[in-house]
Coordinates of C-alpha atoms in Angstrom, one line a residue:
Chain Q
X28 CA -68.2 18.3 -2.9
X29 CA -66.9 20.7 -5.4
X30 CA -64.4 22.1 -2.9
X31 CA -63.2 18.6 -2.0
X32 CA -62.7 17.7 -5.6
X33 CA -60.7 20.9 -6.1
X34 CA -58.6 20.1 -3.0
X35 CA -58.0 16.6 -4.2
X36 CA -56.9 17.8 -7.5
X37 CA -54.6 20.4 -5.9
X38 CA -53.1 17.7 -3.6
X39 CA -52.6 15.4 -6.6
X40 CA -50.8 18.2 -8.5
X41 CA -48.7 19.0 -5.6
X42 CA -47.7 15.4 -5.1
X43 CA -47.0 14.9 -8.8
X44 CA -44.8 18.0 -8.9
X45 CA -42.8 16.7 -6.0
X46 CA -42.8 13.2 -7.5
X47 CA -41.6 14.5 -10.9
X48 CA -38.5 16.1 -9.3
X49 CA -37.7 13.0 -7.2
X50 CA -38.4 10.1 -9.6
X51 CA -35.7 8.7 -11.8
X52 CA -36.1 7.0 -15.1
X53 CA -34.1 4.6 -17.2
X54 CA -35.8 4.8 -20.7
X55 CA -33.6 1.9 -22.0
X56 CA -34.7 -0.5 -19.3
X57 CA -38.2 1.0 -19.0
X58 CA -37.9 1.4 -15.3
X59 CA -39.1 4.3 -13.1
X60 CA -37.8 4.4 -9.6
X61 CA -38.9 6.7 -6.8
X62 CA -36.2 6.8 -4.2
X63 CA -37.5 6.9 -0.7
X64 CA -34.8 8.4 1.5
X65 CA -33.4 6.0 4.2
X66 CA -35.1 3.0 2.4
X67 CA -32.0 1.6 0.8
X68 CA -32.1 4.3 -1.9
X69 CA -28.3 4.4 -2.2
X70 CA -28.2 0.7 -3.0
X71 CA -31.2 0.7 -5.3
X72 CA -30.0 3.8 -7.2
X73 CA -26.6 2.3 -7.7
X74 CA -28.2 -0.9 -9.0
X75 CA -30.4 1.0 -11.4
X76 CA -27.5 3.1 -12.6
X77 CA -25.4 0.0 -13.2
X78 CA -28.2 -1.7 -14.9
X79 CA -28.8 1.3 -17.2
X80 CA -25.1 1.6 -17.9
X81 CA -25.3 5.3 -16.8
X82 CA -23.1 5.0 -13.7
X83 CA -20.1 7.3 -13.8
X84 CA -18.2 6.8 -10.5
X85 CA -15.2 8.7 -11.8
X86 CA -17.4 11.9 -11.7
X87 CA -17.3 11.7 -7.9
X88 CA -13.9 13.2 -7.9
X89 CA -15.1 16.2 -9.8
X90 CA -18.0 17.1 -7.4
X91 CA -17.4 20.0 -5.1
X92 CA -20.3 18.8 -2.9
X93 CA -19.8 17.1 0.4
X94 CA -21.3 13.6 0.8
X95 CA -20.7 11.4 3.8
X96 CA -18.8 8.9 1.6
X97 CA -17.9 8.2 -2.0
X98 CA -20.8 5.7 -2.2
X99 CA -23.2 8.5 -1.4
X100 CA -22.2 10.4 -4.5
X101 CA -24.5 8.1 -6.4
X102 CA -27.2 10.6 -5.5
X103 CA -25.7 13.2 -7.8
X104 CA -27.0 13.2 -11.3
X105 CA -23.5 13.4 -12.8
X106 CA -22.7 10.1 -11.1
X107 CA -25.9 8.1 -11.5
X108 CA -26.6 9.5 -15.0
X109 CA -30.3 8.6 -14.9
X110 CA -33.0 10.8 -16.3
X111 CA -35.2 12.8 -14.1
X112 CA -38.9 12.2 -14.7
X113 CA -39.5 16.0 -14.7
X114 CA -37.2 16.3 -17.7
X115 CA -39.3 14.0 -19.9
X116 CA -41.9 15.4 -22.3
X117 CA -45.6 15.1 -21.3
X118 CA -46.1 12.3 -23.8
X119 CA -43.1 10.4 -22.4
X120 CA -44.3 11.0 -18.8
X121 CA -47.8 9.6 -19.7
X122 CA -46.2 6.5 -21.2
X123 CA -43.9 5.9 -18.1
X124 CA -46.9 6.2 -15.8
X125 CA -49.3 4.2 -17.8
X126 CA -47.6 1.6 -20.1
X127 CA -47.8 -2.0 -19.1
X128 CA -44.2 -2.7 -20.1
X129 CA -42.8 -0.1 -17.7
X130 CA -41.7 -1.0 -14.2
X131 CA -42.7 1.6 -11.6
X132 CA -40.8 0.8 -8.4
X133 CA -40.5 2.4 -5.0
X134 CA -39.1 1.2 -1.7
X135 CA -40.5 1.0 1.8
X136 CA -39.0 0.3 5.2
X137 CA -40.3 -0.1 8.7
X138 CA -40.8 3.5 10.0
X139 CA -39.1 3.1 13.3
X140 CA -35.9 1.6 11.9
X141 CA -36.1 4.2 9.1
X142 CA -36.4 7.0 11.7
X143 CA -33.4 5.6 13.6
X144 CA -31.4 5.5 10.4
X145 CA -32.4 9.0 9.5
X146 CA -31.5 10.3 12.9
X147 CA -28.1 8.5 13.0
X148 CA -27.1 9.7 9.6
X149 CA -28.6 13.2 9.4
X150 CA -28.3 14.3 13.0
X151 CA -25.9 12.2 14.9
X152 CA -23.4 11.9 12.1
X153 CA -24.2 15.5 10.9
X154 CA -25.0 14.6 7.3
X155 CA -27.8 17.2 7.3
X156 CA -26.5 20.2 5.5
X157 CA -29.4 22.6 5.0
X158 CA -30.0 24.1 8.5
X159 CA -28.4 23.8 11.9
X160 CA -31.8 24.1 13.5
X161 CA -32.7 20.4 13.6
X162 CA -29.2 19.5 14.9
X163 CA -29.6 22.0 17.6
X164 CA -33.0 20.8 18.5
X165 CA -32.0 17.1 18.5
X166 CA -28.8 17.7 20.4
X167 CA -26.6 15.0 22.0
X168 CA -27.7 13.6 25.3
X169 CA -25.0 12.5 27.8
X170 CA -25.3 10.2 30.7
X171 CA -22.6 10.4 33.4
X172 CA -20.6 12.6 31.0
X173 CA -20.7 10.1 28.2
X174 CA -22.6 10.4 25.0
X175 CA -25.6 8.1 25.2
X176 CA -27.0 6.9 21.9
X177 CA -30.2 5.5 23.4
X178 CA -31.0 8.7 25.2
X179 CA -30.0 10.9 22.2
X180 CA -32.3 8.9 19.9
X181 CA -35.1 9.1 22.5
X182 CA -34.6 12.9 22.7
X183 CA -34.7 13.2 19.0
X184 CA -38.1 11.5 18.8
X185 CA -39.4 13.9 21.4
X186 CA -38.4 16.9 19.5
X187 CA -39.5 15.4 16.2
X188 CA -43.0 14.9 17.6
X189 CA -43.1 18.4 19.0
X190 CA -41.6 20.1 15.9
X191 CA -42.7 18.0 13.0
X192 CA -42.7 20.8 10.4
X193 CA -39.2 21.9 11.3
X194 CA -37.8 18.4 10.6
X195 CA -39.6 18.1 7.3
X196 CA -37.1 20.6 5.7
X197 CA -35.0 17.5 5.3
X198 CA -36.7 14.9 3.1
X199 CA -35.0 12.1 5.1
X200 CA -37.6 12.7 7.7
X201 CA -40.6 12.8 5.4
X202 CA -43.2 10.1 5.8
X203 CA -42.9 7.5 3.2
X204 CA -46.6 8.1 2.3
X205 CA -45.5 11.5 1.1
X206 CA -43.1 10.0 -1.4
X207 CA -45.0 6.8 -2.4
X208 CA -48.6 7.6 -3.2
X209 CA -50.2 4.6 -4.7
X210 CA -53.4 6.4 -5.4
X211 CA -51.6 8.7 -7.9
X212 CA -49.0 6.4 -9.4
X213 CA -49.6 2.8 -10.2
X214 CA -46.5 1.2 -8.8
X215 CA -45.7 -2.2 -10.2
X216 CA -43.5 -3.1 -7.2
X217 CA -43.0 -1.8 -3.7
X218 CA -39.7 -3.2 -2.4
X219 CA -39.7 -3.8 1.4
X220 CA -36.0 -3.3 1.8
X221 CA -36.0 -4.6 5.4
X222 CA -37.5 -7.9 4.4
X223 CA -35.0 -10.7 3.5
X224 CA -34.4 -11.1 -0.2
X225 CA -36.4 -8.1 -1.4
X226 CA -33.4 -6.1 -2.5
X227 CA -31.9 -9.1 -4.1
X228 CA -35.1 -9.7 -6.0
X229 CA -34.9 -6.1 -7.2
X230 CA -31.3 -6.8 -8.4
X231 CA -32.5 -9.9 -10.2
X232 CA -35.3 -8.0 -11.9
X233 CA -32.8 -5.4 -13.2
X234 CA -30.4 -8.1 -14.2
X235 CA -33.1 -9.6 -16.4
X236 CA -34.0 -6.3 -17.9
X237 CA -30.5 -5.2 -18.6
X238 CA -28.7 -8.5 -19.3
X239 CA -26.1 -7.5 -16.8
X240 CA -25.1 -9.5 -13.8
X241 CA -26.0 -7.3 -10.8
X242 CA -25.7 -7.8 -7.1
X243 CA -26.7 -5.5 -4.3
X244 CA -23.8 -4.1 -2.3
X245 CA -23.9 -3.7 1.4
X246 CA -22.7 -0.1 2.0
X247 CA -22.3 -0.5 5.7
X248 CA -22.4 3.2 6.5
X249 CA -24.2 3.1 9.8
X250 CA -22.8 2.7 13.3
X251 CA -23.9 -0.9 13.4
X252 CA -26.1 -0.3 16.4
X253 CA -29.0 -2.7 16.8
X254 CA -32.3 -0.8 17.0
X255 CA -33.6 -3.0 19.9
X256 CA -30.6 -1.8 21.9
X257 CA -31.5 1.9 21.7
X258 CA -35.3 2.1 21.2
X259 CA -37.8 1.5 24.0
X260 CA -41.6 1.5 23.7
X261 CA -42.1 5.2 24.5
X262 CA -39.6 6.1 21.8
X263 CA -41.1 3.8 19.3
X264 CA -44.6 5.1 20.1
X265 CA -43.5 8.7 19.3
X266 CA -42.1 7.6 16.0
X267 CA -45.3 5.7 15.2
X268 CA -47.3 8.8 16.1
X269 CA -45.3 10.9 13.7
X270 CA -45.5 8.4 10.9
X271 CA -49.1 7.2 11.6
X272 CA -50.0 7.7 7.9
X273 CA -47.3 5.3 6.8
X274 CA -48.8 2.6 9.1
X275 CA -52.3 3.3 7.7
X276 CA -51.3 3.4 4.1
X277 CA -48.8 0.6 3.9
X278 CA -49.9 -1.6 6.8
X279 CA -46.6 -1.8 8.6
X280 CA -46.7 -4.1 11.6
X281 CA -46.5 -2.3 14.9
X282 CA -43.5 -3.9 16.5
X283 CA -43.2 -4.7 20.2
X284 CA -40.5 -2.9 22.0
X285 CA -39.0 -3.3 25.5
X286 CA -40.5 -0.9 28.1
X287 CA -37.0 0.4 28.8
X288 CA -33.5 0.1 27.4
X289 CA -30.1 0.4 29.1
X290 CA -28.1 3.5 28.2
X291 CA -25.7 2.9 25.3
X292 CA -22.7 5.0 26.2
X293 CA -19.8 5.7 23.8
X294 CA -16.3 4.9 25.0
X295 CA -13.7 7.7 25.1
X296 CA -12.2 6.4 21.9
X297 CA -15.6 6.3 20.2
X298 CA -16.4 9.9 21.4
X299 CA -13.1 11.1 19.9
X300 CA -13.8 9.3 16.7
X301 CA -17.3 10.8 16.5
X302 CA -15.7 14.2 17.1
X303 CA -13.2 13.6 14.4
X304 CA -15.9 12.5 12.0
X305 CA -18.0 15.6 12.7
X306 CA -15.0 17.9 12.4
X307 CA -14.1 16.4 9.0
X308 CA -17.6 16.6 7.8
X309 CA -18.1 20.2 8.9
X310 CA -14.9 21.1 7.1
X311 CA -16.1 19.3 4.0
X312 CA -19.3 21.3 4.0
X313 CA -17.4 24.5 4.4
X314 CA -15.1 23.7 1.5
X315 CA -18.1 22.7 -0.7
X316 CA -20.0 25.9 0.2
X317 CA -17.1 28.1 -0.6
X318 CA -16.6 26.2 -3.9
X319 CA -20.3 26.5 -4.8
X320 CA -20.1 30.3 -4.3
X321 CA -17.4 30.4 -7.0
X322 CA -19.6 30.3 -10.0
X323 CA -21.0 32.9 -12.4
X324 CA -19.7 35.4 -14.9
X325 CA -18.5 37.8 -12.2
X326 CA -16.4 35.1 -10.5
X327 CA -15.1 34.1 -14.0
X328 CA -13.9 37.6 -14.6
X329 CA -12.2 37.7 -11.2
X330 CA -10.4 34.5 -12.0
X331 CA -9.2 35.8 -15.3
X332 CA -8.1 39.1 -13.6
X333 CA -6.3 37.1 -10.9
X334 CA -4.5 34.9 -13.4
X335 CA -3.4 38.0 -15.3
X336 CA -2.2 39.6 -12.1
X337 CA -0.4 36.5 -11.1
X338 CA 1.9 36.9 -14.1
X339 CA 3.3 40.0 -12.4
X340 CA 2.5 39.6 -8.7
X341 CA 4.7 37.5 -6.5
X342 CA 2.4 37.6 -3.5
X343 CA 3.8 35.5 -0.6
X344 CA 0.4 34.0 0.2
X345 CA -0.7 31.2 -2.1
X346 CA -4.5 30.8 -1.8
X347 CA -4.0 27.1 -2.3
X348 CA -1.5 26.8 0.4
X349 CA -2.2 24.2 3.0
X350 CA 0.7 24.5 5.4
Chain Y
X25 CA 29.0 12.0 10.4
X26 CA 26.7 14.8 11.5
X27 CA 23.2 14.2 12.7
X28 CA 22.0 17.2 10.7
X29 CA 21.7 17.5 6.9
X30 CA 24.8 18.8 5.2
X31 CA 23.0 21.8 3.6
X32 CA 23.5 24.7 6.0
X33 CA 22.4 27.5 3.6
X34 CA 20.0 30.1 5.1
X35 CA 17.2 28.9 2.9
X36 CA 17.6 25.3 4.0
X37 CA 17.8 25.9 7.7
X38 CA 15.0 28.4 8.0
X39 CA 12.7 27.2 5.2
X40 CA 9.8 26.7 7.7
X41 CA 10.5 29.5 10.0
X42 CA 7.6 31.8 10.7
X43 CA 7.9 35.5 11.7
X44 CA 5.9 37.5 14.2
X45 CA 7.3 40.9 13.6
X46 CA 5.4 42.8 16.3
X47 CA 6.5 40.4 19.0
X48 CA 10.0 40.0 17.4
X49 CA 9.5 36.2 17.6
X50 CA 10.7 33.6 15.1
X51 CA 9.1 30.2 15.3
X52 CA 10.3 27.1 13.5
X53 CA 7.4 24.6 13.6
X54 CA 8.1 20.9 13.7
X55 CA 5.1 18.8 12.6
X56 CA 3.6 16.6 15.3
X57 CA 5.4 18.6 17.9
X58 CA 2.4 20.7 19.2
X59 CA 2.8 23.0 16.2
X60 CA -0.9 23.6 16.0
X61 CA -1.1 24.7 19.6
X62 CA 2.0 26.9 19.3
X63 CA 0.8 28.5 16.1
X64 CA -2.5 29.4 17.6
X65 CA -0.8 31.0 20.6
X66 CA 1.7 32.9 18.4
X67 CA -0.9 34.2 16.0
X68 CA -3.1 35.3 18.9
X69 CA -0.2 37.0 20.7
X70 CA 0.9 38.7 17.5
X71 CA -2.6 39.9 16.8
X72 CA -2.5 38.4 13.3
X73 CA -5.0 35.7 13.8
X74 CA -7.9 36.0 11.3
X75 CA -10.5 33.2 11.8
X76 CA -13.0 35.0 9.5
X77 CA -11.2 33.5 6.5
X78 CA -11.7 29.9 7.7
X79 CA -15.0 29.5 5.8
X80 CA -13.2 30.6 2.6
X81 CA -10.5 28.0 2.7
X82 CA -10.7 25.3 0.2
X83 CA -7.8 23.2 1.4
X84 CA -8.4 19.6 2.5
X85 CA -8.0 20.4 6.2
X86 CA -10.1 18.0 8.1
X87 CA -10.4 19.9 11.4
X88 CA -11.0 23.5 12.2
X89 CA -8.1 23.8 14.6
X90 CA -5.8 22.7 11.7
X91 CA -6.7 25.7 9.7
X92 CA -4.1 27.7 11.7
X93 CA -1.5 26.1 9.3
X94 CA -2.9 28.2 6.6
X95 CA -1.1 31.5 6.7
X96 CA -4.2 33.5 5.8
X97 CA -5.6 32.3 9.1
X98 CA -2.4 32.7 11.2
X99 CA -1.3 35.9 9.4
X100 CA 2.3 35.0 10.2
X101 CA 5.0 35.7 7.7
X102 CA 7.8 33.4 6.5
X103 CA 11.4 34.2 7.0
X104 CA 12.2 33.1 3.5
X105 CA 10.1 36.1 2.2
X106 CA 12.5 38.5 3.7
X107 CA 15.8 39.5 2.1
X108 CA 18.8 37.5 3.3
X109 CA 20.2 40.5 5.1
X110 CA 17.0 41.2 7.0
X111 CA 16.6 37.5 7.8
X112 CA 20.2 37.3 9.1
X113 CA 19.6 40.4 11.2
X114 CA 16.5 38.8 12.8
X115 CA 18.4 35.6 13.5
X116 CA 21.4 37.3 15.0
X117 CA 19.6 40.1 16.9
X118 CA 19.4 39.9 20.7
X119 CA 15.9 41.5 20.5
X120 CA 14.5 38.7 18.5
X121 CA 13.6 35.3 20.1
X122 CA 13.7 32.2 18.0
X123 CA 11.5 29.4 19.3
X124 CA 11.5 25.7 18.4
X125 CA 10.0 22.6 20.0
X126 CA 11.0 19.0 20.3
X127 CA 9.3 15.7 21.2
X128 CA 10.3 12.2 22.0
X129 CA 10.7 10.6 18.5
X130 CA 8.7 7.4 19.4
X131 CA 5.7 9.4 20.6
X132 CA 6.0 11.7 17.6
X133 CA 6.1 8.7 15.2
X134 CA 3.0 7.3 16.8
X135 CA 1.2 10.6 16.6
X136 CA 2.2 11.0 12.9
X137 CA 1.1 7.4 12.1
X138 CA -2.2 7.8 13.9
X139 CA -3.0 11.1 12.2
X140 CA -1.5 10.7 8.7
X141 CA -1.8 7.0 8.2
X142 CA -4.5 5.6 10.5
X143 CA -6.9 8.5 10.2
X144 CA -6.0 9.3 6.6
X145 CA -5.3 13.0 7.0
X146 CA -4.0 14.2 3.6
X147 CA -0.4 13.6 3.1
X148 CA 2.3 12.8 0.7
X149 CA 3.3 9.2 1.4
X150 CA 4.6 7.6 -1.7
X151 CA 2.3 4.7 -2.6
X152 CA -0.5 6.0 -0.4
X153 CA -1.4 3.5 2.3
X154 CA -0.3 0.3 0.5
X155 CA 2.8 0.0 2.7
X156 CA 0.8 0.4 5.9
X157 CA -2.4 -1.7 5.7
X158 CA -4.5 -2.2 8.8
X159 CA -3.8 -5.4 10.7
X160 CA -7.1 -7.0 11.4
X161 CA -8.1 -9.5 14.2
X162 CA -11.5 -11.1 13.5
X163 CA -12.4 -8.1 11.3
X164 CA -11.5 -5.5 13.8
X165 CA -8.5 -3.2 13.6
X166 CA -5.5 -4.0 15.8
X167 CA -3.9 -0.7 16.7
X168 CA -0.8 -2.3 18.1
X169 CA -0.4 -4.7 15.1
X170 CA -1.0 -1.9 12.7
X171 CA 1.5 0.5 14.4
X172 CA 4.1 -2.3 14.5
X173 CA 3.5 -2.9 10.8
X174 CA 4.0 0.8 10.2
X175 CA 7.3 0.9 12.1
X176 CA 8.6 -2.0 10.0
X177 CA 7.4 -0.3 6.8
X178 CA 9.0 3.0 7.9
X179 CA 12.3 1.3 8.6
X180 CA 12.3 -0.6 5.3
X181 CA 10.9 2.1 3.0
X182 CA 12.1 5.2 4.8
X183 CA 12.3 7.3 1.6
X184 CA 8.6 6.6 0.8
X185 CA 7.6 8.4 4.0
X186 CA 10.1 11.2 4.0
X187 CA 8.3 13.2 1.3
X188 CA 5.7 13.8 4.0
X189 CA 7.1 16.3 6.5
X190 CA 5.2 14.7 9.3
X191 CA 7.7 11.8 9.2
X192 CA 10.9 13.8 8.6
X193 CA 13.4 13.7 11.5
X194 CA 13.2 16.7 13.8
X195 CA 16.9 17.3 13.1
X196 CA 16.0 18.2 9.6
X197 CA 13.9 21.1 10.9
X198 CA 15.4 22.3 14.2
X199 CA 18.9 23.1 13.0
X200 CA 20.8 23.7 16.2
X201 CA 23.9 23.0 14.1
X202 CA 23.4 26.2 12.1
X203 CA 20.9 28.4 13.9
X204 CA 20.9 29.9 17.3
X205 CA 17.6 29.3 19.1
X206 CA 16.6 31.4 22.1
X207 CA 14.1 28.9 23.3
X208 CA 13.9 25.2 22.6
X209 CA 11.2 23.3 24.6
X210 CA 10.3 19.7 25.0
X211 CA 6.5 19.7 24.5
X212 CA 6.2 16.2 26.0
X213 CA 7.7 17.4 29.3
X214 CA 5.6 19.1 31.9
X215 CA 5.6 22.9 31.5
X216 CA 7.2 22.8 28.0
X217 CA 4.4 24.4 26.1
X218 CA 3.6 26.7 29.1
X219 CA 7.1 28.1 28.8
X220 CA 6.3 29.3 25.3
X221 CA 3.0 30.6 26.4
X222 CA 4.7 32.6 29.2
X223 CA 7.2 34.1 26.8
X224 CA 4.4 35.1 24.4
X225 CA 2.4 36.6 27.3
X226 CA 5.4 38.7 28.3
X227 CA 6.1 39.9 24.8
X228 CA 2.5 40.6 23.9
X229 CA 1.0 41.7 27.2
X230 CA -1.9 39.4 26.4
X231 CA -3.1 36.5 28.3
X232 CA -2.1 33.6 26.1
X233 CA -2.7 30.0 27.2
X234 CA -2.2 26.8 25.3
X235 CA -5.3 25.0 24.2
X236 CA -5.8 21.3 24.0
X237 CA -7.1 20.4 20.5
X238 CA -7.8 16.8 21.5
X239 CA -7.7 15.4 18.0
X240 CA -6.0 12.1 18.8
X241 CA -7.7 8.9 19.7
X242 CA -6.4 9.2 23.2
X243 CA -4.6 5.9 23.3
X244 CA -1.5 5.8 25.4
X245 CA 1.7 4.8 23.6
X246 CA 2.4 2.0 26.1
X247 CA -0.7 0.2 25.0
X248 CA 0.3 -0.1 21.4
X249 CA 4.1 0.0 21.3
X250 CA 6.4 -2.8 22.4
X251 CA 10.2 -2.7 22.7
X252 CA 10.7 -4.2 19.3
X253 CA 8.5 -1.5 17.6
X254 CA 10.2 1.3 19.6
X255 CA 13.6 -0.1 18.6
X256 CA 12.6 0.1 15.0
X257 CA 11.6 3.7 15.4
X258 CA 14.6 4.7 17.4
X259 CA 16.8 3.3 14.7
X260 CA 14.9 5.2 12.0
X261 CA 15.2 8.4 14.0
X262 CA 18.7 7.7 15.2
X263 CA 19.9 11.2 14.0
X264 CA 17.3 12.8 16.3
X265 CA 18.7 10.9 19.3
X266 CA 22.2 12.0 18.4
X267 CA 21.3 15.6 17.7
X268 CA 19.1 16.3 20.7
X269 CA 20.0 13.6 23.2
X270 CA 16.6 12.2 23.7
X271 CA 16.4 9.4 26.3
X272 CA 15.9 6.0 24.8
X273 CA 12.6 4.8 25.9
X274 CA 12.0 1.5 27.7
X275 CA 8.8 -0.2 26.5
X276 CA 7.3 -3.5 27.5
X277 CA 9.0 -6.5 25.8
X278 CA 5.5 -7.6 24.7
X279 CA 2.0 -6.1 24.9
X280 CA -1.5 -7.5 24.6
X281 CA -2.9 -6.7 21.2
X282 CA -4.9 -3.5 21.4
X283 CA -7.9 -4.3 19.2
X284 CA -10.6 -1.8 18.5
X285 CA -14.2 -2.8 19.1
X286 CA -16.6 -3.4 16.2
X287 CA -18.1 0.1 16.8
X288 CA -14.7 1.7 16.9
X289 CA -13.6 -0.1 13.8
X290 CA -16.8 1.1 12.1
X291 CA -16.3 4.6 13.2
X292 CA -12.7 4.6 11.9
X293 CA -14.1 3.5 8.5
X294 CA -16.6 6.3 8.6
X295 CA -14.0 8.9 9.5
X296 CA -11.8 7.7 6.6
X297 CA -14.6 7.9 4.2
X298 CA -15.4 11.4 5.3
X299 CA -11.8 12.5 5.1
X300 CA -11.5 11.0 1.7
X301 CA -14.5 13.0 0.6
X302 CA -13.0 16.2 2.1
X303 CA -9.9 15.7 0.0
X304 CA -11.9 15.0 -3.1
X305 CA -14.2 18.0 -2.6
X306 CA -11.1 20.2 -1.9
X307 CA -9.5 19.1 -5.2
X308 CA -12.6 19.7 -7.1
X309 CA -13.0 23.1 -5.4
X310 CA -9.4 24.1 -6.2
X311 CA -10.0 23.4 -9.9
X312 CA -12.3 26.3 -9.8
X313 CA -9.4 28.7 -9.5
X314 CA -8.0 29.4 -12.9
X315 CA -8.4 31.6 -15.9
X316 CA -9.7 28.7 -17.9
X317 CA -12.4 28.0 -15.3
X318 CA -13.2 31.7 -15.4
X319 CA -13.7 31.7 -19.1
X320 CA -16.0 28.6 -18.8
X321 CA -18.1 30.4 -16.2
X322 CA -18.5 33.5 -18.4
X323 CA -19.4 31.3 -21.3
X324 CA -22.0 29.3 -19.3
X325 CA -23.6 32.6 -18.0
X326 CA -23.9 33.9 -21.5
X327 CA -25.4 30.7 -22.9
X328 CA -27.8 30.5 -20.0
X329 CA -29.0 34.0 -20.7
X330 CA -29.2 33.6 -24.5
X331 CA -31.3 30.3 -24.0
X332 CA -33.6 32.0 -21.5
X333 CA -32.5 29.7 -18.7
X334 CA -32.7 26.4 -20.7
X335 CA -29.0 25.7 -20.8
X336 CA -26.9 25.1 -17.8
X337 CA -29.9 25.3 -15.5
X338 CA -29.8 22.3 -13.3
X339 CA -31.7 23.0 -10.1
X340 CA -30.3 21.2 -7.1
X341 CA -32.2 18.0 -6.6
X342 CA -33.5 17.1 -3.2
X343 CA -31.0 14.3 -3.0
X344 CA -27.7 16.1 -3.5

């Protein structure tokens, strides 16, 4: 009994630590928002930042960090401008978590469509930046020499099921029950982003609190593939097995899926566009990594030395040269 | 009136010429005329290729193969870096081979449009892409309509495009009026690039073969270019026809609109968003190269240490 209590307390501490780094706060609106990746968190974060008046889109041009699009830069603190829960004092944190006049909001989404969205964005479109391992595991699958979206997604679910811990290095694959723990935080609202009108209701709520007129933007960053076209029952079953806790905790309906789906093959033009996209993204990551390496006092000294040397040196190779 | 620019000074006519001293080869690259492929071959043959620096490049190059245009990667010199006497000696010597390449102007214009305008590769077109909006059909991009629109814009606002060397006439680069070239190939004719590869093999003793970089959308010109559009382009690049005697192409009088599918249109949007971010990240990265930035970095480090890590300590969040 004592051991269980100690385990419970350790689990709670571990969750609250993760939560504290993830949750965002707008003290002026009295809103706490816990962004669940791949559950409209870009749209919701943008709405909250606009409502709070902290959104600074112009900062996107100063970030040497690769995001898949300008819209995604909202995830950077310099752009959204919201406070992190972890940066509040203990007294403030208690107030945020307990006061009646605070809104504590999180978002949820059907786990299968969320898993598809995570796969499409992080793996197929290469937005995952931390390791190459999961992209190597969940490689493209071709049918008759053409990239097959349905088969690639099915393969992803197989390797996800077999290598769960490997994928959990990327929080886009975390179960929602890891992010939203209603037993530890009294959420006032859980927005089901895949239900009609829920995001708009969130926008209205923020509009009322902020006195600003807000509307949710469709960011349209996916491939536009209908899930029913690429997900059969076996694939969905694997996703449901991985995210079983989400079904238990949030009571998601277990959707019915076709027993088999036709291959969804990319055309030659589509394959070339995917290659162009991946090539550009890879270069963006490379530039960002190189840039992030260029910090610190030692680098500062080297830049000063280089500038000084540049006054006398007429080296033919300009490091900024493109062509 | 000459088809070539009036300036025949050494600097003007060899401004882009690259030097491979070990091979004794000069190469004057013309953009959108297989210059990526030829530079890779030349750098490999010369032994100056250094791919290890690619991860260190901060330029807004959106594809790895394009990094060859950075001279840290190719390791090739520029003729303008040599003294005029040395440069003239290289140009006049029988031992040195000066290579250039040409391409049908309409194909080249399509390639330049697809790469620089349609796919948004970084360029220097005045006014950005306002002159060349997408032509949409039911929300989907019409490649043929958009290309025709571009040809009109290029004809009407030629100067706005000429700041970007991907659109400059070939006669502005390959100066047969003022420079003697040992080898001028037509890259759009069978065996054209292979002739360069063969020469480089002979000179280097290495096995050099052209690589296909496959960066285009793979759409054949006949599907997107009708006679009216081709006429527009042939008029814009009239000096190239005069200078190099390109055959005037016959295109269909009218073509079916070539409209991308919803998925293709969406992918184009995604590619553009990604390319835009690469440009933005590159600019932000290049701002980190100055004495002022260096001073700020030193100041931040000192303040971080003095405040025992409280100042300028923003751990990377899970989301960015």
